[in-house]
Amino acid sequence: MIKVLPELDEALSSEKGFSLLIKGLPGTGKTILALSVIAEFGGSDALYMSTRVSPNSLYKQFPWLNERSQPLNVIDATKLYVSADTHFGLQTFPEVLYSRLREIEKPATIVVDSWDAMTSQVDDSKKIVLLQAAIADLVRESRINLLLVTESMEVTPLDYLVDGIVVLRKYEIDYRRAREIEMKKLRGIEIDQHKYAFTLKGGRFQSCMPFQGRRLEKRRKAELVPNTETHLSTGVSDLDKIIGGGLKKGSLNVIEPEDNLAILGYQSIIAHMIINSIQQGVNCVCIPCCGWDERRLRRGILPFVSEEEYNKFFTVFEIGSEERENERENVKILKGESAKAEISKFREFISDLKPPVMVIIGIDTLEYPYHLKEKGKIGEMMGILSHLMADMREVGNVATFGLTPGLELGRALIHLASTYFKLTELHKSVLLYCNRPETKLHCLDNVVTDDTLEIKLTTIV
């Protein structure tokens, strides 16, 4: 998560002067974006002109403004129309603004919230257009960043005069609030990505960056999130919090990534589950999803644990592998011929381990080799898995199933799940939410430092 978009950062930090029109319906976050820009780029000459809230109310609504090293100059713009300053007299607001822009010390960042209210007193539309053009020219000449907030979604002459336009929107994903910002234009700036998801958590604008899977070459630390008497941790402290403390012992849990990018988020969460289990000496047994095998898992896990711990506490069952049993120390082979016999072998192996055991199964890996699309096969597999789950509930093991959308076995398992996570993609960001228990949308982010890796979740509000 970052506060301001990379493209806006480039536009507003050039010190050449930039005029930005912020559009959006009520409640989309226009004021918070404008204040966040001031916090990021505004110095001692930052000025916020508002017709919406008084200076005192602004600081009460957004207490983080007090963190600024220099107090924000907030002006109740409605009082500028009849100003005590006889130099301005009874000028219209656009005229007052033009005069102030000429006199202010440069460079400066100024917000006008809202432009609609400021110009409503001017009856002559031609005069407004002329003043807007004069203000836009003055901004470029005077190294001023000017942000104009408007609730008008229509294209007006102002759209052609300003240097940049962003549009904020809110809508729903599976009955949960989502937000997006679209960059319509940024004069002189290359727009690498024109839409981003964002959140207003904590009364601040934070954009969601594209999710990136991390391939790590050197040893790093992953946060150790302790298990409890009742739960095994996911290895992601933020995720444990939103589901009530982690994965309950004896539970069946489902994670469903909806698309290719969301699968990267799924793989990151699974990796943290495995790493966190190994770090605490908890056995982890895995049937990977399609496209993954022990070698690929090894590359992702070994930067965080020793090879000795990896081989001792992590076992991978590969279905249909052509290699012989025991060629790799922690790999068991299932031929993919008899679901009943081979899942029984899997079940027996788990029962011989000290509980609790973290069990992770990619459902797509079961679907194809065991021909589950054939009539009666789903029922047979559900019966086999029911016996497995009965064993696990009795001793307090935890099962996590990774689902591929559209698979019938997955739909059957969802009904049995204690926890049901979904991962989806929005403008190259991965969003996570739970249907059981019900949660809001959260932006998923891999945070890498020189020596650590962790997953952070930020609520979309």
Tab-separated table of C-alpha atoms in Angstrom:
chain	number	residue	atom	x	y	z
A	1	MET	CA	0.000	0.000	0.000
A	2	ILE	CA	1.196	3.521	-0.784
A	3	LYS	CA	-0.399	6.864	0.007
A	4	VAL	CA	-0.397	8.454	-3.450
A	5	LEU	CA	-0.206	6.845	-6.883
A	6	PRO	CA	3.197	6.740	-8.630
A	7	GLU	CA	1.841	8.702	-11.592
A	8	LEU	CA	0.412	11.442	-9.337
A	9	ASP	CA	3.649	11.487	-7.381
A	10	GLU	CA	5.562	12.237	-10.576
A	11	ALA	CA	3.085	14.896	-11.694
A	12	LEU	CA	2.942	16.773	-8.387
A	13	SER	CA	6.608	16.573	-7.393
A	14	SER	CA	8.042	18.169	-10.536
A	15	GLU	CA	7.723	21.719	-9.095
A	16	LYS	CA	6.700	22.934	-12.550
A	17	GLY	CA	3.120	23.575	-11.474
A	18	PHE	CA	0.233	21.195	-12.078
A	19	SER	CA	-3.543	21.608	-12.034
A	20	LEU	CA	-5.517	18.500	-11.088
A	21	LEU	CA	-9.284	18.059	-11.262
A	22	ILE	CA	-10.602	15.485	-8.752
A	23	LYS	CA	-14.011	14.143	-9.786
A	24	GLY	CA	-16.383	11.852	-7.959
A	25	LEU	CA	-19.861	11.453	-6.553
A	26	PRO	CA	-20.473	12.163	-2.836
A	27	GLY	CA	-18.716	9.683	-0.551
A	28	THR	CA	-16.099	8.524	-3.039
A	29	GLY	CA	-13.139	10.031	-1.138
A	30	LYS	CA	-12.352	13.262	-3.000
A	31	THR	CA	-11.661	15.354	0.098
A	32	ILE	CA	-9.472	12.652	1.659
A	33	LEU	CA	-7.445	12.333	-1.557
A	34	ALA	CA	-6.945	16.106	-1.662
A	35	LEU	CA	-5.849	16.197	1.988
A	36	SER	CA	-3.519	13.238	1.438
A	37	VAL	CA	-1.880	15.092	-1.457
A	38	ILE	CA	-1.370	18.135	0.769
A	39	ALA	CA	0.127	15.919	3.483
A	40	GLU	CA	2.501	14.360	0.951
A	41	PHE	CA	3.506	17.385	-1.125
A	42	GLY	CA	2.402	20.537	0.689
A	43	GLY	CA	4.997	22.545	2.575
A	44	SER	CA	4.614	25.661	4.694
A	45	ASP	CA	2.589	27.315	1.921
A	46	ALA	CA	0.005	24.528	1.628
A	47	LEU	CA	-3.481	25.997	1.563
A	48	TYR	CA	-6.849	24.254	1.864
A	49	MET	CA	-9.908	26.291	0.847
A	50	SER	CA	-13.175	24.619	1.778
A	51	THR	CA	-16.879	25.304	1.502
A	52	ARG	CA	-17.654	21.963	3.172
A	53	VAL	CA	-16.130	22.024	6.654
A	54	SER	CA	-14.706	24.569	9.067
A	55	PRO	CA	-11.021	24.438	10.039
A	56	ASN	CA	-11.867	23.021	13.500
A	57	SER	CA	-14.104	20.325	12.022
A	58	LEU	CA	-11.437	19.366	9.512
A	59	TYR	CA	-8.869	18.639	12.231
A	60	LYS	CA	-11.449	16.679	14.246
A	61	GLN	CA	-12.421	14.530	11.249
A	62	PHE	CA	-8.824	13.976	10.158
A	63	PRO	CA	-6.624	14.058	13.299
A	64	TRP	CA	-3.635	12.785	11.309
A	65	LEU	CA	-3.338	16.328	9.900
A	66	ASN	CA	-1.804	17.225	13.272
A	67	GLU	CA	1.177	15.036	12.327
A	68	ARG	CA	2.323	17.648	9.806
A	69	SER	CA	5.504	19.408	10.861
A	70	GLN	CA	3.918	22.647	9.641
A	71	PRO	CA	0.265	23.466	10.414
A	72	LEU	CA	-2.071	23.351	7.440
A	73	ASN	CA	-3.498	26.716	6.460
A	74	VAL	CA	-7.257	26.089	6.261
A	75	ILE	CA	-9.589	28.799	4.973
A	76	ASP	CA	-13.370	28.827	5.126
A	77	ALA	CA	-13.844	29.909	1.521
A	78	THR	CA	-17.420	31.068	2.068
A	79	LYS	CA	-16.010	33.989	4.042
A	80	LEU	CA	-13.876	35.142	1.134
A	81	TYR	CA	-16.840	36.440	-0.795
A	82	VAL	CA	-17.241	39.422	1.558
A	83	SER	CA	-13.680	39.742	2.752
A	84	ALA	CA	-12.388	41.981	5.492
A	85	ASP	CA	-9.466	42.545	3.161
A	86	THR	CA	-10.530	45.660	1.252
A	87	HIS	CA	-8.042	44.776	-1.464
A	88	PHE	CA	-10.467	42.054	-2.609
A	89	GLY	CA	-13.716	43.837	-1.832
A	90	LEU	CA	-16.708	41.926	-3.223
A	91	GLN	CA	-14.924	39.924	-5.877
A	92	THR	CA	-16.245	36.528	-6.891
A	93	PHE	CA	-14.353	33.556	-5.543
A	94	PRO	CA	-12.575	32.710	-8.838
A	95	GLU	CA	-11.323	36.298	-8.904
A	96	VAL	CA	-10.207	36.075	-5.277
A	97	LEU	CA	-8.432	32.786	-5.991
A	98	TYR	CA	-6.648	34.258	-8.995
A	99	SER	CA	-5.437	37.181	-6.877
A	100	ARG	CA	-4.250	34.882	-4.084
A	101	LEU	CA	-2.396	32.635	-6.528
A	102	ARG	CA	-0.495	35.618	-7.902
A	103	GLU	CA	0.616	36.681	-4.418
A	104	ILE	CA	1.360	33.350	-2.712
A	105	GLU	CA	4.961	32.300	-2.171
A	106	LYS	CA	6.017	29.606	-4.638
A	107	PRO	CA	6.154	26.644	-4.875
A	108	ALA	CA	2.840	25.921	-3.166
A	109	THR	CA	0.066	23.341	-3.042
A	110	ILE	CA	-3.518	24.603	-2.939
A	111	VAL	CA	-6.796	22.695	-2.699
A	112	VAL	CA	-10.187	24.170	-3.589
A	113	ASP	CA	-12.996	22.013	-2.179
A	114	SER	CA	-15.368	22.264	-3.903
A	115	TRP	CA	-14.990	24.129	-7.182
A	116	ASP	CA	-18.718	23.727	-7.905
A	117	ALA	CA	-19.669	25.684	-4.782
A	118	MET	CA	-16.993	28.312	-5.407
A	119	THR	CA	-18.250	29.101	-8.899
A	120	SER	CA	-21.977	28.831	-8.188
A	121	GLN	CA	-22.219	32.552	-7.392
A	122	VAL	CA	-21.001	33.540	-10.868
A	123	ASP	CA	-23.909	33.823	-13.286
A	124	ASP	CA	-21.863	34.477	-16.405
A	125	SER	CA	-20.601	31.087	-17.681
A	126	LYS	CA	-18.262	32.766	-20.181
A	127	LYS	CA	-16.618	34.684	-17.355
A	128	ILE	CA	-16.080	31.424	-15.438
A	129	VAL	CA	-14.382	29.822	-18.441
A	130	LEU	CA	-12.084	32.831	-18.906
A	131	LEU	CA	-11.143	32.824	-15.216
A	132	GLN	CA	-10.541	29.064	-15.282
A	133	ALA	CA	-8.213	29.452	-18.255
A	134	ALA	CA	-6.347	32.294	-16.545
A	135	ILE	CA	-5.960	30.241	-13.352
A	136	ALA	CA	-4.695	27.188	-15.295
A	137	ASP	CA	-2.089	29.327	-17.083
A	138	LEU	CA	-1.014	30.976	-13.819
A	139	VAL	CA	-0.518	27.569	-12.171
A	140	ARG	CA	1.922	26.475	-14.880
A	141	GLU	CA	3.786	29.783	-14.810
A	142	SER	CA	4.054	29.974	-11.014
A	143	ARG	CA	5.055	26.433	-9.902
A	144	ILE	CA	1.788	25.889	-8.044
A	145	ASN	CA	0.023	22.575	-7.560
A	146	LEU	CA	-3.687	23.355	-7.678
A	147	LEU	CA	-6.276	20.682	-6.876
A	148	LEU	CA	-9.895	21.395	-7.747
A	149	VAL	CA	-12.547	19.100	-6.245
A	150	THR	CA	-15.836	18.643	-8.097
A	151	GLU	CA	-18.884	16.389	-7.910
A	152	SER	CA	-19.731	16.998	-11.560
A	153	MET	CA	-19.142	13.876	-13.628
A	154	GLU	CA	-19.913	15.657	-16.903
A	155	VAL	CA	-17.249	16.853	-19.320
A	156	THR	CA	-16.964	20.642	-18.985
A	157	PRO	CA	-14.598	23.286	-20.439
A	158	LEU	CA	-12.540	22.943	-17.247
A	159	ASP	CA	-11.652	19.357	-18.227
A	160	TYR	CA	-9.740	20.683	-21.247
A	161	LEU	CA	-7.941	23.409	-19.277
A	162	VAL	CA	-6.495	21.434	-16.360
A	163	ASP	CA	-3.343	19.330	-16.625
A	164	GLY	CA	-4.819	16.231	-15.031
A	165	ILE	CA	-8.135	14.551	-14.232
A	166	VAL	CA	-8.772	11.704	-11.794
A	167	VAL	CA	-12.162	10.112	-11.154
A	168	LEU	CA	-13.021	8.312	-7.909
A	169	ARG	CA	-15.733	5.650	-7.786
A	170	LYS	CA	-17.212	3.202	-5.293
A	171	TYR	CA	-19.083	-0.007	-6.090
A	172	GLU	CA	-19.555	-3.534	-4.758
A	173	ILE	CA	-17.759	-6.867	-5.033
A	174	ASP	CA	-19.877	-9.691	-3.636
A	175	TYR	CA	-21.898	-7.177	-1.557
A	176	ARG	CA	-18.730	-5.570	-0.173
A	177	ARG	CA	-17.571	-2.016	-0.758
A	178	ALA	CA	-14.762	-1.549	-3.252
A	179	ARG	CA	-13.157	1.671	-4.480
A	180	GLU	CA	-11.221	2.645	-7.584
A	181	ILE	CA	-9.438	5.702	-8.916
A	182	GLU	CA	-9.078	6.282	-12.652
A	183	MET	CA	-6.559	8.647	-14.186
A	184	LYS	CA	-8.273	10.179	-17.212
A	185	LYS	CA	-5.299	12.329	-18.145
A	186	LEU	CA	-2.010	13.565	-16.683
A	187	ARG	CA	-0.377	15.981	-19.087
A	188	GLY	CA	3.295	15.171	-19.660
A	189	ILE	CA	3.177	11.994	-17.544
A	190	GLU	CA	3.283	8.438	-18.864
A	191	ILE	CA	0.398	6.533	-17.270
A	192	ASP	CA	1.590	2.976	-16.694
A	193	GLN	CA	-1.667	1.861	-15.089
A	194	HIS	CA	-4.784	3.993	-15.461
A	195	LYS	CA	-6.883	2.412	-12.675
A	196	TYR	CA	-6.042	1.417	-9.098
A	197	ALA	CA	-8.017	0.054	-6.174
A	198	PHE	CA	-7.776	2.164	-3.024
A	199	THR	CA	-8.995	2.436	0.566
A	200	LEU	CA	-9.859	5.264	2.954
A	201	LYS	CA	-8.862	3.334	6.074
A	202	GLY	CA	-8.020	5.634	8.968
A	203	GLY	CA	-9.326	8.617	7.020
A	204	ARG	CA	-6.340	8.445	4.664
A	205	PHE	CA	-6.094	7.726	0.952
A	206	GLN	CA	-4.039	4.586	0.323
A	207	SER	CA	-3.762	3.017	-3.111
A	208	CYS	CA	-3.410	-0.728	-3.660
A	209	MET	CA	-0.358	-1.592	-5.703
A	210	PRO	CA	-0.184	-4.492	-8.193
A	211	PHE	CA	0.381	-7.752	-6.339
A	212	GLN	CA	3.755	-9.342	-6.972
A	213	GLY	CA	4.854	-12.838	-6.128
A	214	ARG	CA	8.316	-12.683	-4.606
A	215	ARG	CA	11.125	-14.942	-5.747
A	216	LEU	CA	13.760	-14.683	-3.060
A	217	GLU	CA	17.380	-15.613	-3.606
A	218	LYS	CA	18.818	-15.131	-0.107
A	219	ARG	CA	17.846	-16.182	3.406
A	220	ARG	CA	15.166	-14.070	5.039
A	221	LYS	CA	13.019	-14.173	8.132
A	222	ALA	CA	9.261	-14.625	8.108
A	223	GLU	CA	7.252	-13.415	11.080
A	224	LEU	CA	6.599	-16.271	13.499
A	225	VAL	CA	2.948	-16.066	14.519
A	226	PRO	CA	2.438	-18.347	17.540
A	227	ASN	CA	-0.175	-21.074	17.516
A	228	THR	CA	-2.574	-21.180	20.461
A	229	GLU	CA	-4.251	-23.947	22.417
A	230	THR	CA	-7.296	-23.696	20.144
A	231	HIS	CA	-5.955	-22.475	16.781
A	232	LEU	CA	-3.123	-22.961	14.297
A	233	SER	CA	-1.913	-19.687	12.830
A	234	THR	CA	-2.041	-18.967	9.103
A	235	GLY	CA	1.382	-17.365	9.485
A	236	VAL	CA	-0.216	-14.010	8.635
A	237	SER	CA	-1.073	-12.059	11.790
A	238	ASP	CA	-3.492	-9.725	9.961
A	239	LEU	CA	-5.356	-12.731	8.554
A	240	ASP	CA	-5.547	-14.446	11.945
A	241	LYS	CA	-7.177	-11.323	13.392
A	242	ILE	CA	-9.997	-11.106	10.866
A	243	ILE	CA	-10.964	-14.786	11.255
A	244	GLY	CA	-10.907	-14.860	15.033
A	245	GLY	CA	-7.451	-16.095	15.949
A	246	GLY	CA	-6.379	-18.394	13.120
A	247	LEU	CA	-7.562	-21.803	11.890
A	248	LYS	CA	-9.460	-23.663	14.581
A	249	LYS	CA	-8.058	-27.055	15.508
A	250	GLY	CA	-10.152	-29.805	13.950
A	251	SER	CA	-11.491	-27.462	11.255
A	252	LEU	CA	-11.875	-27.703	7.478
A	253	ASN	CA	-10.961	-24.488	5.673
A	254	VAL	CA	-11.318	-23.466	2.035
A	255	ILE	CA	-9.374	-20.876	0.016
A	256	GLU	CA	-10.716	-20.076	-3.459
A	257	PRO	CA	-8.664	-17.901	-5.829
A	258	GLU	CA	-10.863	-16.649	-8.671
A	259	ASP	CA	-8.244	-15.900	-11.347
A	260	ASN	CA	-4.592	-16.217	-12.285
A	261	LEU	CA	-3.378	-13.188	-10.325
A	262	ALA	CA	-5.363	-14.240	-7.243
A	263	ILE	CA	-3.602	-17.620	-7.423
A	264	LEU	CA	-0.342	-15.782	-6.628
A	265	GLY	CA	-2.000	-14.475	-3.471
A	266	TYR	CA	-3.189	-17.994	-2.623
A	267	GLN	CA	0.315	-19.391	-3.088
A	268	SER	CA	1.778	-16.694	-0.831
A	269	ILE	CA	-0.693	-17.488	1.954
A	270	ILE	CA	-0.056	-21.229	1.653
A	271	ALA	CA	3.709	-20.612	1.793
A	272	HIS	CA	3.298	-18.639	5.023
A	273	MET	CA	1.159	-21.435	6.512
A	274	ILE	CA	3.901	-23.957	5.742
A	275	ILE	CA	6.766	-21.749	6.950
A	276	ASN	CA	4.982	-20.841	10.181
A	277	SER	CA	4.204	-24.491	10.915
A	278	ILE	CA	7.799	-25.605	10.313
A	279	GLN	CA	9.156	-22.782	12.491
A	280	GLN	CA	7.076	-24.075	15.416
A	281	GLY	CA	7.876	-27.740	14.902
A	282	VAL	CA	4.375	-28.525	13.629
A	283	ASN	CA	4.164	-31.195	10.943
A	284	CYS	CA	2.760	-29.999	7.620
A	285	VAL	CA	1.540	-32.444	4.947
A	286	CYS	CA	0.666	-31.199	1.476
A	287	ILE	CA	-0.857	-32.370	-1.802
A	288	PRO	CA	0.044	-29.330	-3.961
A	289	CYS	CA	-2.288	-27.764	-6.496
A	290	CYS	CA	-1.724	-28.440	-10.210
A	291	GLY	CA	1.498	-26.960	-11.554
A	292	TRP	CA	3.263	-27.220	-8.201
A	293	ASP	CA	5.493	-29.969	-6.858
A	294	GLU	CA	7.914	-30.443	-3.991
A	295	ARG	CA	10.836	-28.902	-5.896
A	296	ARG	CA	8.956	-25.675	-6.510
A	297	LEU	CA	7.723	-25.551	-2.918
A	298	ARG	CA	11.282	-26.168	-1.704
A	299	ARG	CA	12.530	-23.080	-3.589
A	300	GLY	CA	9.881	-20.940	-1.918
A	301	ILE	CA	10.240	-22.323	1.612
A	302	LEU	CA	13.986	-22.833	2.125
A	303	PRO	CA	14.900	-19.104	2.248
A	304	PHE	CA	13.036	-19.047	5.594
A	305	VAL	CA	13.811	-22.359	7.329
A	306	SER	CA	16.752	-24.711	7.524
A	307	GLU	CA	16.870	-27.716	5.216
A	308	GLU	CA	16.920	-29.990	8.251
A	309	GLU	CA	13.674	-28.482	9.581
A	310	TYR	CA	12.157	-28.536	6.100
A	311	ASN	CA	12.753	-32.262	5.635
A	312	LYS	CA	11.717	-33.101	9.197
A	313	PHE	CA	8.407	-31.236	9.407
A	314	PHE	CA	7.208	-30.923	5.792
A	315	THR	CA	6.011	-33.839	3.651
A	316	VAL	CA	4.679	-33.576	0.092
A	317	PHE	CA	2.485	-36.185	-1.591
A	318	GLU	CA	2.787	-36.031	-5.388
A	319	ILE	CA	0.108	-37.697	-7.510
A	320	GLY	CA	1.129	-39.328	-10.793
A	321	SER	CA	4.840	-38.599	-10.421
A	322	GLU	CA	7.036	-40.988	-12.411
A	323	GLU	CA	9.817	-41.106	-9.859
A	324	ARG	CA	10.117	-43.918	-7.360
A	325	GLU	CA	9.234	-43.740	-3.679
A	326	ASN	CA	11.955	-42.367	-1.357
A	327	GLU	CA	13.999	-40.676	-4.130
A	328	ARG	CA	13.511	-37.464	-2.151
A	329	GLU	CA	13.500	-37.577	1.629
A	330	ASN	CA	10.205	-35.792	2.234
A	331	VAL	CA	8.224	-36.867	-0.871
A	332	LYS	CA	5.623	-39.636	-1.013
A	333	ILE	CA	4.238	-40.873	-4.342
A	334	LEU	CA	0.580	-41.601	-5.154
A	335	LYS	CA	0.085	-43.227	-8.562
A	336	GLY	CA	-3.293	-41.616	-9.281
A	337	GLU	CA	-5.047	-44.948	-9.813
A	338	SER	CA	-7.288	-45.704	-6.815
A	339	ALA	CA	-8.616	-42.758	-4.838
A	340	LYS	CA	-9.799	-44.950	-1.988
A	341	ALA	CA	-6.502	-46.801	-1.516
A	342	GLU	CA	-4.250	-43.799	-2.047
A	343	ILE	CA	-6.129	-41.290	0.101
A	344	SER	CA	-6.218	-44.008	2.768
A	345	LYS	CA	-2.401	-44.111	2.549
A	346	PHE	CA	-2.371	-40.317	2.922
A	347	ARG	CA	-4.759	-40.575	5.888
A	348	GLU	CA	-2.663	-43.239	7.618
A	349	PHE	CA	0.512	-41.193	7.213
A	350	ILE	CA	-1.140	-38.205	8.911
A	351	SER	CA	-2.527	-40.346	11.733
A	352	ASP	CA	1.017	-41.461	12.627
A	353	LEU	CA	2.176	-37.861	13.159
A	354	LYS	CA	1.989	-35.950	16.412
A	355	PRO	CA	-1.034	-33.605	16.317
A	356	PRO	CA	-1.805	-30.907	15.513
A	357	VAL	CA	-0.882	-31.382	11.842
A	358	MET	CA	-1.388	-28.723	9.158
A	359	VAL	CA	-2.824	-30.486	6.083
A	360	ILE	CA	-2.995	-28.623	2.745
A	361	ILE	CA	-4.672	-30.108	-0.340
A	362	GLY	CA	-5.067	-28.672	-3.849
A	363	ILE	CA	-8.471	-29.918	-5.011
A	364	ASP	CA	-7.630	-29.650	-8.724
A	365	THR	CA	-4.872	-32.230	-8.142
A	366	LEU	CA	-7.523	-34.722	-6.973
A	367	GLU	CA	-10.078	-33.875	-9.653
A	368	TYR	CA	-8.189	-34.958	-12.758
A	369	PRO	CA	-6.153	-38.105	-11.929
A	370	TYR	CA	-9.044	-39.704	-10.060
A	371	HIS	CA	-11.556	-38.918	-12.863
A	372	LEU	CA	-13.978	-37.126	-10.568
A	373	LYS	CA	-16.124	-35.957	-13.487
A	374	GLU	CA	-17.323	-39.512	-13.986
A	375	LYS	CA	-20.713	-40.355	-12.547
A	376	GLY	CA	-20.593	-41.207	-8.853
A	377	LYS	CA	-16.942	-40.273	-8.390
A	378	ILE	CA	-17.644	-37.023	-6.509
A	379	GLY	CA	-19.768	-38.856	-3.972
A	380	GLU	CA	-17.077	-41.487	-3.546
A	381	MET	CA	-14.359	-38.868	-3.003
A	382	MET	CA	-16.530	-36.923	-0.538
A	383	GLY	CA	-16.970	-40.129	1.432
A	384	ILE	CA	-13.205	-40.689	1.501
A	385	LEU	CA	-12.526	-37.091	2.564
A	386	SER	CA	-15.253	-37.292	5.219
A	387	HIS	CA	-13.365	-40.140	6.891
A	388	LEU	CA	-10.162	-38.101	6.689
A	389	MET	CA	-11.876	-35.098	8.285
A	390	ALA	CA	-13.406	-37.240	11.036
A	391	ASP	CA	-9.916	-38.408	11.996
A	392	MET	CA	-8.594	-34.859	11.940
A	393	ARG	CA	-11.409	-33.396	14.030
A	394	GLU	CA	-10.873	-36.037	16.679
A	395	VAL	CA	-7.200	-35.172	17.247
A	396	GLY	CA	-7.276	-31.451	16.385
A	397	ASN	CA	-5.528	-31.411	13.009
A	398	VAL	CA	-6.330	-28.615	10.539
A	399	ALA	CA	-7.210	-29.071	6.849
A	400	THR	CA	-6.982	-26.314	4.239
A	401	PHE	CA	-8.279	-26.995	0.727
A	402	GLY	CA	-7.321	-24.829	-2.233
A	403	LEU	CA	-10.161	-24.638	-4.755
A	404	THR	CA	-10.235	-23.954	-8.463
A	405	PRO	CA	-13.501	-22.222	-9.481
A	406	GLY	CA	-15.994	-24.461	-11.240
A	407	LEU	CA	-14.863	-27.808	-9.854
A	408	GLU	CA	-17.752	-29.837	-8.454
A	409	LEU	CA	-15.732	-31.296	-5.583
A	410	GLY	CA	-14.864	-27.781	-4.476
A	411	ARG	CA	-18.518	-26.735	-4.359
A	412	ALA	CA	-19.284	-29.739	-2.150
A	413	LEU	CA	-16.444	-28.913	0.255
A	414	ILE	CA	-17.509	-25.274	0.650
A	415	HIS	CA	-20.644	-26.409	2.494
A	416	LEU	CA	-18.493	-28.205	5.103
A	417	ALA	CA	-15.972	-25.406	5.623
A	418	SER	CA	-15.537	-23.601	8.938
A	419	THR	CA	-13.678	-20.818	7.143
A	420	TYR	CA	-14.196	-19.883	3.500
A	421	PHE	CA	-11.724	-17.402	2.004
A	422	LYS	CA	-12.011	-15.904	-1.458
A	423	LEU	CA	-9.304	-14.124	-3.410
A	424	THR	CA	-10.080	-11.896	-6.364
A	425	GLU	CA	-8.265	-9.378	-8.557
A	426	LEU	CA	-9.037	-5.682	-8.942
A	427	HIS	CA	-6.786	-3.572	-11.174
A	428	LYS	CA	-3.820	-5.938	-10.678
A	429	SER	CA	-4.222	-5.933	-6.880
A	430	VAL	CA	-5.273	-9.056	-4.973
A	431	LEU	CA	-8.236	-8.638	-2.637
A	432	LEU	CA	-9.128	-11.150	0.073
A	433	TYR	CA	-12.405	-11.586	1.921
A	434	CYS	CA	-14.234	-14.279	3.852
A	435	ASN	CA	-17.768	-15.521	3.374
A	436	ARG	CA	-17.449	-17.580	6.544
A	437	PRO	CA	-16.958	-15.662	8.807
A	438	GLU	CA	-18.145	-12.635	6.844
A	439	THR	CA	-15.520	-9.915	6.441
A	440	LYS	CA	-14.864	-6.800	4.395
A	441	LEU	CA	-12.516	-6.702	1.422
A	442	HIS	CA	-8.817	-6.547	2.276
A	443	CYS	CA	-5.926	-5.657	-0.012
A	444	LEU	CA	-3.189	-8.309	0.100
A	445	ASP	CA	0.417	-7.185	-0.159
A	446	ASN	CA	3.792	-8.950	0.026
A	447	VAL	CA	6.091	-6.673	2.014
A	448	VAL	CA	9.784	-7.438	1.478
A	449	THR	CA	12.653	-5.779	3.326
A	450	ASP	CA	16.365	-6.601	3.237
A	451	ASP	CA	15.908	-9.446	5.705
A	452	THR	CA	12.174	-10.120	6.146
A	453	LEU	CA	9.019	-11.026	4.239
A	454	GLU	CA	5.475	-10.660	5.507
A	455	ILE	CA	1.952	-10.440	4.140
A	456	LYS	CA	-0.023	-7.351	5.114
A	457	LEU	CA	-3.784	-6.933	4.805
A	458	THR	CA	-5.389	-3.495	4.568
A	459	THR	CA	-9.153	-3.168	4.924
A	460	ILE	CA	-11.047	-1.510	2.065
A	461	VAL	CA	-13.363	1.064	3.681
